[in-house]
CSV table of C-alpha atoms in Angstrom, one decimal:
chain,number,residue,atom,x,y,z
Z,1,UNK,CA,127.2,-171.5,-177.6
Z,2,UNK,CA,127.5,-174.9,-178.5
Z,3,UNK,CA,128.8,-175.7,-182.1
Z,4,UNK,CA,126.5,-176.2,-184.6
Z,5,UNK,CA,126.3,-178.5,-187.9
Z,6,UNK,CA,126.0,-175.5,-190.7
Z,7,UNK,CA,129.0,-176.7,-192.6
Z,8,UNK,CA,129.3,-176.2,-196.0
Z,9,UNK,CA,127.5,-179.2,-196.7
Z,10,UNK,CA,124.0,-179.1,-194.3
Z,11,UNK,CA,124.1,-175.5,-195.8
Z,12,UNK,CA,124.1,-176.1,-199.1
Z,13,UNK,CA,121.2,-178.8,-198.1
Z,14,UNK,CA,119.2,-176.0,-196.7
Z,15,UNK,CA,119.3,-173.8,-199.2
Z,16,UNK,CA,118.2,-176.8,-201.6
Z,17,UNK,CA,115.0,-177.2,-199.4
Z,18,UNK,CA,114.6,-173.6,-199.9
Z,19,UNK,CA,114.9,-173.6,-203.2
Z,20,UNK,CA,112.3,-177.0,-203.3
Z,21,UNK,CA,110.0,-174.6,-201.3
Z,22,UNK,CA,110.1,-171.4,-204.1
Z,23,UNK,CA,109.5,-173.7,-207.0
Z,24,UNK,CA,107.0,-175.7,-205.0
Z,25,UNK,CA,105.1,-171.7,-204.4
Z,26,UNK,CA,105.5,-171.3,-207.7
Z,27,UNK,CA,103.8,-174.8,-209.2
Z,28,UNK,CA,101.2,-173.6,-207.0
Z,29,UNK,CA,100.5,-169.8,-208.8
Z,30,UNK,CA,101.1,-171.8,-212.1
Z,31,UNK,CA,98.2,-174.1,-211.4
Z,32,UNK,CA,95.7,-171.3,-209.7
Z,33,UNK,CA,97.1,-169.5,-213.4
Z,34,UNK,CA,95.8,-172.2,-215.1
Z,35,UNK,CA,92.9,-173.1,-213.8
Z,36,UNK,CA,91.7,-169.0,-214.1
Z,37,UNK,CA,92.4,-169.4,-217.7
Z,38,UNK,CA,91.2,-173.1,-218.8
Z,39,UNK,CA,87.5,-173.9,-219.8
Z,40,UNK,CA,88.0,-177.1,-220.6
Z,41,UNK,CA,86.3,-179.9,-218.0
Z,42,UNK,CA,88.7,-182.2,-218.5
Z,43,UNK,CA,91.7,-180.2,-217.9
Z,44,UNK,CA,90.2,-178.1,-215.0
Z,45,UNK,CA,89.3,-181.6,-213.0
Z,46,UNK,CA,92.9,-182.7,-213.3
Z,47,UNK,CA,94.6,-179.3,-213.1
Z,48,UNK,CA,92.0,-179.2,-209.3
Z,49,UNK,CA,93.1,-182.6,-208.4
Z,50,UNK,CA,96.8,-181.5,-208.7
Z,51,UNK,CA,96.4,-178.2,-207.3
Z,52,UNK,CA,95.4,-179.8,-204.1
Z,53,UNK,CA,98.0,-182.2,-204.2
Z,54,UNK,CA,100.7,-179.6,-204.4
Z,55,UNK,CA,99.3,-177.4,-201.9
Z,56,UNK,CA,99.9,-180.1,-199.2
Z,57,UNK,CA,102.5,-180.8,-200.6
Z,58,UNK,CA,104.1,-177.6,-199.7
Z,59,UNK,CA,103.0,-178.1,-196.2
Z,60,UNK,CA,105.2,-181.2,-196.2
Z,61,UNK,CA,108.5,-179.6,-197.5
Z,62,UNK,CA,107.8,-176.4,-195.1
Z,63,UNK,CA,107.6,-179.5,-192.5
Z,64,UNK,CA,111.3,-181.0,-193.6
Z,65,UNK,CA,112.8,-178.0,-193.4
Z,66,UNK,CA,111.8,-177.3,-189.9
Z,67,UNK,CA,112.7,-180.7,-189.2
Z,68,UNK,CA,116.3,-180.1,-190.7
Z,69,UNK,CA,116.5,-177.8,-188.1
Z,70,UNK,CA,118.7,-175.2,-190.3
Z,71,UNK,CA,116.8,-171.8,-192.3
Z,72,UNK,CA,117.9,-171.0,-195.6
Z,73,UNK,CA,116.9,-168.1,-198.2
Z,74,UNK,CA,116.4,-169.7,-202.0
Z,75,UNK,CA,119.8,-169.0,-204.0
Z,76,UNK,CA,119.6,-165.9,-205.9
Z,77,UNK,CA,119.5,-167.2,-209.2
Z,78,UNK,CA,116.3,-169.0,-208.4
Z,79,UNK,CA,114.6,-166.4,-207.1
Z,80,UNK,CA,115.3,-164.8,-210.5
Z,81,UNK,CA,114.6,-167.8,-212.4
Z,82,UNK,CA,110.8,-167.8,-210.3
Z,83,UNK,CA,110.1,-163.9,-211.0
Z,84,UNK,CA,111.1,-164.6,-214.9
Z,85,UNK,CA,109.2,-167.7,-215.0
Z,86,UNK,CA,105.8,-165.8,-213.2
Z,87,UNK,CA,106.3,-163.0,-215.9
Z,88,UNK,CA,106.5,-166.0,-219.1
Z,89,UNK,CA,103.8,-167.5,-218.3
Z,90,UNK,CA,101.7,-164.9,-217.4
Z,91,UNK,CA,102.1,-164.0,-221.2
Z,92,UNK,CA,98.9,-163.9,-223.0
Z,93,UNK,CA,101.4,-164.8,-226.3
Z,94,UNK,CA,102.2,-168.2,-224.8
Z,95,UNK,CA,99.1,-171.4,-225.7
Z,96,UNK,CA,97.9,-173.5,-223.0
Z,97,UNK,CA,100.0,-176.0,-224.6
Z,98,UNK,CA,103.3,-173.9,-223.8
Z,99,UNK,CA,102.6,-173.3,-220.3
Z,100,UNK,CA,101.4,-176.9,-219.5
Z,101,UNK,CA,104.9,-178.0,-221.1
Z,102,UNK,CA,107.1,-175.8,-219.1
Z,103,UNK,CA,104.9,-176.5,-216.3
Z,104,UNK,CA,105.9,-180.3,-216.5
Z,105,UNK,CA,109.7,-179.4,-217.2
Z,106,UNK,CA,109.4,-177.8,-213.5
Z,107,UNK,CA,107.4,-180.7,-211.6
Z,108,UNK,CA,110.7,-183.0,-213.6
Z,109,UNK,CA,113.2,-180.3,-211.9
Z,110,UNK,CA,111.2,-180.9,-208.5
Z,111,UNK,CA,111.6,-184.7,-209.1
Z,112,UNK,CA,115.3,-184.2,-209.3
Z,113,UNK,CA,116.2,-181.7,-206.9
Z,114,UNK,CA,114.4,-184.3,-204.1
Z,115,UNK,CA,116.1,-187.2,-205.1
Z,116,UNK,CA,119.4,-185.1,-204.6
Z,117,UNK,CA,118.5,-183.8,-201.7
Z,118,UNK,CA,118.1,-187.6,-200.4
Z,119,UNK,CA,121.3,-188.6,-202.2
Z,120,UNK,CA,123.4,-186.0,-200.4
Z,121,UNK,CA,121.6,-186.6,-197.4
Z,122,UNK,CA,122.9,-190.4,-197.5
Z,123,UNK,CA,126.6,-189.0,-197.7
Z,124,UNK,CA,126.1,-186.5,-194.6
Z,125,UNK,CA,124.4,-188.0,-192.3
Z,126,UNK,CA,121.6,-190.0,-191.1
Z,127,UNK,CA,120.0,-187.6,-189.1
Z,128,UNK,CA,119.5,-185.7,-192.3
Z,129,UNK,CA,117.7,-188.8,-193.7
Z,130,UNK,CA,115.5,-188.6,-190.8
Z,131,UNK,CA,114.8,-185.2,-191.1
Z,132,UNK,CA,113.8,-185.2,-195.0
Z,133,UNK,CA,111.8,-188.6,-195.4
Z,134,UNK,CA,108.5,-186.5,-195.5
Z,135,UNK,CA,109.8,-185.3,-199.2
Z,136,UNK,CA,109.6,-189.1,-200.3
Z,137,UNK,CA,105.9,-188.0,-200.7
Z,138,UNK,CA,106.4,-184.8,-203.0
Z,139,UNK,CA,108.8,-187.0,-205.2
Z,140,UNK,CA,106.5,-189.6,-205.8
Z,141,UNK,CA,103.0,-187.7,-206.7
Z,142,UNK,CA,105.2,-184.8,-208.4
Z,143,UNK,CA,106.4,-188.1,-210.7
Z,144,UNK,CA,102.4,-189.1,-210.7
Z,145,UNK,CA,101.8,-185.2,-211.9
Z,146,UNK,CA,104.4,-185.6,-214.6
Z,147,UNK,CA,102.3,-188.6,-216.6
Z,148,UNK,CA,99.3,-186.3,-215.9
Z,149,UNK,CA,101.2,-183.6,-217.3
Z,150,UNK,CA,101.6,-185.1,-220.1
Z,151,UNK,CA,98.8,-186.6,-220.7
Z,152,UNK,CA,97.3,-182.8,-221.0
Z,153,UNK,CA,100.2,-182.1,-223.1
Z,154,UNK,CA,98.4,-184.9,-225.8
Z,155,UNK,CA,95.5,-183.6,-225.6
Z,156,UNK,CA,96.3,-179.9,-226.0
Z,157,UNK,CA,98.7,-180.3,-228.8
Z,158,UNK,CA,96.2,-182.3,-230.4
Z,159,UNK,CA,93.5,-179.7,-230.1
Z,160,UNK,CA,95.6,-177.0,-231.3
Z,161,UNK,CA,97.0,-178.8,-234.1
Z,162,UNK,CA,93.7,-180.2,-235.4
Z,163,UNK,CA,90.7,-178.5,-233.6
Z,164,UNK,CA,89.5,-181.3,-232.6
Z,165,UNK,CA,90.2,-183.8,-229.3
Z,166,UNK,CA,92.4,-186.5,-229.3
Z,167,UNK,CA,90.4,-190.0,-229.8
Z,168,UNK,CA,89.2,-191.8,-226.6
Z,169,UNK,CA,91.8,-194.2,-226.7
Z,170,UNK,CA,94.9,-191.9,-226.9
Z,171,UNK,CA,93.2,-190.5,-223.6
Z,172,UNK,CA,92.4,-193.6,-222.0
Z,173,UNK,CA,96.4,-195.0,-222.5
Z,174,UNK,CA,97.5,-191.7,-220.8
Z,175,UNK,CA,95.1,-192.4,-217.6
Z,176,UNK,CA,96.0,-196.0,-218.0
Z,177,UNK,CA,99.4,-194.4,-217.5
Z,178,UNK,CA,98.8,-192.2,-214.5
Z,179,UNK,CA,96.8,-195.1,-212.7
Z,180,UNK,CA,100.5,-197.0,-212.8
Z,181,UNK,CA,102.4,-194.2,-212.4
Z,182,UNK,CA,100.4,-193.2,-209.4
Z,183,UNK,CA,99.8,-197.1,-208.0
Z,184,UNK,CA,103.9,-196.7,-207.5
Z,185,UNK,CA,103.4,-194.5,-204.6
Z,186,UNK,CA,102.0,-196.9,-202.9
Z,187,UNK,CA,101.0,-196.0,-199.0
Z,188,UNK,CA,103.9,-193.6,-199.0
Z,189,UNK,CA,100.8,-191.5,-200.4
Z,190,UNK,CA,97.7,-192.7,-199.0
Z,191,UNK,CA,99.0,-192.5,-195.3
Z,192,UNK,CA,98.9,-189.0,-195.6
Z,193,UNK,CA,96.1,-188.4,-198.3
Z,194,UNK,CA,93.3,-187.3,-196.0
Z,195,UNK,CA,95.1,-184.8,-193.9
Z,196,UNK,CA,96.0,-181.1,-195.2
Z,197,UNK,CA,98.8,-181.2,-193.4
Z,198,UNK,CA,100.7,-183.1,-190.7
Z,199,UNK,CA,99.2,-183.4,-187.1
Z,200,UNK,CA,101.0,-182.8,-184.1
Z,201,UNK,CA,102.1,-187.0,-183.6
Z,202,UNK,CA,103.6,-187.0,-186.9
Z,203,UNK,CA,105.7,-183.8,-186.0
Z,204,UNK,CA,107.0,-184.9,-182.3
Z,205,UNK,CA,107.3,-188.7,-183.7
Z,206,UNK,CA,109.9,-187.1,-185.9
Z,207,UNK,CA,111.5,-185.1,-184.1
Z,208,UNK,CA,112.2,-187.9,-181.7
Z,209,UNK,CA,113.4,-190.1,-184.6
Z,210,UNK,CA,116.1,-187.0,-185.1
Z,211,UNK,CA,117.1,-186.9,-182.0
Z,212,UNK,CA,117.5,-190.8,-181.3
Z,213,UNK,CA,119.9,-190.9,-184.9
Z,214,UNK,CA,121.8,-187.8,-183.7
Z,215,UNK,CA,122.5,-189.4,-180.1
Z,216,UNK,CA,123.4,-192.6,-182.2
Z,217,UNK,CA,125.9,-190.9,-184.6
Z,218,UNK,CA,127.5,-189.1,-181.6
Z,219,UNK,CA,128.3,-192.0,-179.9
Z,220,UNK,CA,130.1,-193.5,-183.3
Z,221,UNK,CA,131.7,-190.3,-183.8
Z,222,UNK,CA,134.8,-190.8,-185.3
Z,223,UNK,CA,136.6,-188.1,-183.8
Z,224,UNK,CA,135.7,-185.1,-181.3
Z,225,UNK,CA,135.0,-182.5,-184.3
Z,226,UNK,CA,132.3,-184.9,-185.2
Z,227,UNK,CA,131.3,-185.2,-181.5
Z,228,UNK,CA,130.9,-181.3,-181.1
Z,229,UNK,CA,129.5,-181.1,-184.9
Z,230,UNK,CA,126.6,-183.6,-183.7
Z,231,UNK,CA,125.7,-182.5,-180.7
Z,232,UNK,CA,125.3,-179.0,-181.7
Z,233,UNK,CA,122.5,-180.0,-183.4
Z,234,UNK,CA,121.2,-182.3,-181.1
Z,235,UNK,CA,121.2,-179.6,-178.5
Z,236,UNK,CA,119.3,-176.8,-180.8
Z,237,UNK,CA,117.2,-179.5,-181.6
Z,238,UNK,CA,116.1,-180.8,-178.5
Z,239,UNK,CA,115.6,-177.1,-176.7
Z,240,UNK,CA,113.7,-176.3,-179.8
Z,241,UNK,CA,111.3,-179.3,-179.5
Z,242,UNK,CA,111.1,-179.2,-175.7
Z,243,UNK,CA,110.1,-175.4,-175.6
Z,244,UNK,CA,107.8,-176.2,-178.3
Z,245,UNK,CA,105.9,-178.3,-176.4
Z,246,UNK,CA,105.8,-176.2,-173.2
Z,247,UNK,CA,104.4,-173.6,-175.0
Z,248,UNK,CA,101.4,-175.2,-177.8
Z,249,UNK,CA,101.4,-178.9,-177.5
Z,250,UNK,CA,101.5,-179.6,-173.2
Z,251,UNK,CA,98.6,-177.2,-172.1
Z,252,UNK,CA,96.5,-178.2,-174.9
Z,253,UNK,CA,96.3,-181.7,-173.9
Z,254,UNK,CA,96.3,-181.1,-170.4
Z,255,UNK,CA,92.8,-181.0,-169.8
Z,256,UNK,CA,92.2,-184.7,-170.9
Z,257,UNK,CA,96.3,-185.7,-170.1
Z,258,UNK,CA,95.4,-184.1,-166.4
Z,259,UNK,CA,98.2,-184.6,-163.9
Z,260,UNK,CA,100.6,-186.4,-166.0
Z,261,UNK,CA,101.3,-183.5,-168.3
Z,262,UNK,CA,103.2,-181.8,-165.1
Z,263,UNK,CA,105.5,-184.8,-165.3
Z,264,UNK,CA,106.1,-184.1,-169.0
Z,265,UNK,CA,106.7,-180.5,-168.1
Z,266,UNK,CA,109.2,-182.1,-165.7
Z,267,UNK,CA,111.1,-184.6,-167.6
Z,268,UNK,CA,111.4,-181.9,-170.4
Z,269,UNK,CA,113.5,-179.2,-167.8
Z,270,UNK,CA,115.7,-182.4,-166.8
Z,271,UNK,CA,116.5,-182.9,-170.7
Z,272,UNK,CA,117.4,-179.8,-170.6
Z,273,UNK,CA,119.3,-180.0,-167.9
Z,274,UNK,CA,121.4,-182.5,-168.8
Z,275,UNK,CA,122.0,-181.1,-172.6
Z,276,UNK,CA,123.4,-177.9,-170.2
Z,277,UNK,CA,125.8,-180.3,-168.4
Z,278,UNK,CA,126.8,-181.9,-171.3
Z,279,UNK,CA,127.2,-178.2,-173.2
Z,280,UNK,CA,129.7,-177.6,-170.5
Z,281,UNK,CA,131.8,-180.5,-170.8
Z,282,UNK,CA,134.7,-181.4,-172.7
Z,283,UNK,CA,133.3,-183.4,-175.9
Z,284,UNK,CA,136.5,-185.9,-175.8
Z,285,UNK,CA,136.3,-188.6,-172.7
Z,286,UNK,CA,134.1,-190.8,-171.1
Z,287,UNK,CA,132.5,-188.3,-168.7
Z,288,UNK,CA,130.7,-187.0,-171.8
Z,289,UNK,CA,129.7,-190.3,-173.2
Z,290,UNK,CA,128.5,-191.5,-169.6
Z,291,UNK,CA,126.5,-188.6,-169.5
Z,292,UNK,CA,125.0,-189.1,-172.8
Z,293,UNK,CA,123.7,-191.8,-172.2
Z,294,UNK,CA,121.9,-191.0,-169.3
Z,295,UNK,CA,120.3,-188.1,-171.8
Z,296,UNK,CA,119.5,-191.2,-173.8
Z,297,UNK,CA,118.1,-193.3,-171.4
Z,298,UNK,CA,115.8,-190.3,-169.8
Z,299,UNK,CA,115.0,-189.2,-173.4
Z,300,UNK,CA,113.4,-193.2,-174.1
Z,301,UNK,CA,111.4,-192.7,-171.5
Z,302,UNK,CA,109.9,-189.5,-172.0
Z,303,UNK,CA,109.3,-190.4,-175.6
Z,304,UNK,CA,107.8,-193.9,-174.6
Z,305,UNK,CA,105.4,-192.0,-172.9
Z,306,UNK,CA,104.4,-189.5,-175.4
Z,307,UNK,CA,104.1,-192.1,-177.9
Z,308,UNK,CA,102.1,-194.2,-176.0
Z,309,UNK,CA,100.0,-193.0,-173.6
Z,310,UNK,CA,99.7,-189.0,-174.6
Z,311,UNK,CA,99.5,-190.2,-178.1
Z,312,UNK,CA,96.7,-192.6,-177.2
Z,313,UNK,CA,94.6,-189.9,-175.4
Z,314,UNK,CA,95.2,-187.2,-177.9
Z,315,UNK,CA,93.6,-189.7,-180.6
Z,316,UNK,CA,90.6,-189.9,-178.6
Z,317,UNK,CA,90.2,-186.2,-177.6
Z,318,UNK,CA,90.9,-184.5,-180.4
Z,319,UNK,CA,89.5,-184.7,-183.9
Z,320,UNK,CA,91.6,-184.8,-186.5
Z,321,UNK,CA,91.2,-181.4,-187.6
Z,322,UNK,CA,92.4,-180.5,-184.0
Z,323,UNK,CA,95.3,-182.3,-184.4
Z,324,UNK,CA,96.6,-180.7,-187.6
Z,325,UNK,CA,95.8,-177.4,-186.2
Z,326,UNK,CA,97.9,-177.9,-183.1
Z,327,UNK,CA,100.4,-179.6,-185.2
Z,328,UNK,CA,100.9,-176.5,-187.0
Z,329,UNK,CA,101.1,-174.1,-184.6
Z,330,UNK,CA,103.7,-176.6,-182.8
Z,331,UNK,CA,105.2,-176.3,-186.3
Z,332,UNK,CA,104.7,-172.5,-186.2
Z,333,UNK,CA,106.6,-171.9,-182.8
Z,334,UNK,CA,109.8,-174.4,-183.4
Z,335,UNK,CA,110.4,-172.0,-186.5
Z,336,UNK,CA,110.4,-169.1,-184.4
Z,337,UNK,CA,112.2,-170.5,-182.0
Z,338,UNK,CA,114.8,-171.8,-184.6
Z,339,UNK,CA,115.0,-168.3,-186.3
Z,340,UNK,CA,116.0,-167.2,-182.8
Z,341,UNK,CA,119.0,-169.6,-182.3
């Protein structure tokens, strides 16, 4: 087996994206919570809005930890922490109020743990980097849900306090804040705002993104530890995505990709049959390096073509409904295979 990269610090990233997802679940129960409980139209339109929102949402942070490449449980303490927080605010004893507001101190937590998560990913590695951008989007509406957040917050506290709503124009600075807070995001949001999940292109773009940083990081390796470190995951990486996409992606296009899916079929078994060459090498020397960057070379091409022309014809054949459907169970199979590696 080659070596792999689950030191103590890609671990300890793993079971951060873990823990991302269990809070991420949880926001989710909170919200459906909510909404069963609240009457009030102008809480319920928000509460749907942002339900929605975090529900894709947690298809994008499932998606950056099968890009990472590495499964993790959530730590035990957080696991706790979810099953006490369910139980609290399932509490008939708690107001709206109370649960809104400890509702908004986890969407802050969420905030935080993503921008770690990017902060130690700029210390470990780049391929890391790669690998988590999709969470750029989580960080930026969950900051978006925060002004929301608290916006309700104004609204219920008034109510409660006074039994009567706030004025129009407290409520109209709050959206005045949301609408800033949300024109932030930018098209780091939009790109992705009509699709429930990622489709297949944005999933094999990224994994070829991975791969082309890992095979960039090997070759500035500053020592053969690092060499072996790297390509371990370069290697589980690669078989993952290339027997992926002999299984789900390749014979669903290949009744509109027609013969040239055999030759992607083909270039895929001689990527892996280089990665086996170079898994039998010696890391340190320049047999290695001169056979990595034939992998290189024959890897640009086969990506230039899925890029391009499969890409192309996958855009014009399949709706995109289709394509989120194939790119989940493309999603689906790399986390089996990963489990199994």
């Amino acid at each position: 087996m080659p070596a792999t990269l689950d030191d103590q610090k890609r671990s300890a990233i793993a079971e951060k994206l873990a823990d991302i997802k269990a809070i991420q679940n949880l926001i989710i129960d909170n919200e459906q919570q909510f909404l069963s409980e609240c009457s009030d139209n102008h809480l319920r339109h928000r509460l749907e809005d942002m339900l929605e929102d975090d529900q894709k949402n947690l298809d994008i942070v499932e998606t950056a930890i099968t890009q990472y490449g590495i499964q993790a449980e959530p730590k035990p303490t957080v696991q706790e922490f979810v099953s006490q927080a369910k139980e609290t605010l399932a509490s008939s004893r708690l107001s709206m109020y109370e649960k809104i507001a400890q509702h908004e101190l986890l969407k802050h937590g969420q905030v935080m743990s993503g921008l770690v998560v990017h902060k130690a990913a700029q210390v470990v590695g780049q391929d890391i980097e790669a690998a988590i951008a999709p969470l750029n989007t989580v960080n930026f509406e969950n900051r978006a849900h925060q002004e929301q957040l608290k916006g309700m917050l104004e609204y219920l506290g008034t109510l409660e306090l006074t039994g009567q709503e706030p004025k129009q124009g407290l409520w109209a600075r709050v959206q005045d804040a949301v609408a800033a807070a949300t024109g932030v995001v930018g098209s780091a949001v939009t790109q992705t705002s009509d699709k429930e999940s990622a489709d297949v292109m944005d999933l094999i773009f990224m994994d070829h993104q991975k791969a082309r940083t890992l095979i960039s990081e090997i070759r500035n390796a500053e020592n053969d530890d690092q060499v072996k470190a790297l390509f371990g995951q370069l290697y589980k990486d690669l078989v993952v995505h290339a027997k992926a996409e002999e299984a789900v992606v390749y014979p669903a296009v290949q009744p509109f990709y027609g013969d040239d899916t055999q030759e992607l079929f083909d270039e895929t078994a001689e990527i892996e049959g280089i990665l086996n060459e170079l898994k039998a090498m010696p890391s340190a020397g320049d047999q290695f390096m001169a056979k990595l960057k034939e992998l290189k070379a024959m890897i640009g091409d086969h990506t230039r073509q899925e890029e391009s022309t499969m890409f192309a014809t996958i855009r014009k054949n399949m709706s995109s409904e289709e394509q989120q459907q194939l790119g989940m169970r493309f999603k689906e199979t790399k986390q089996s295979l990963q489990s199994q590696m």
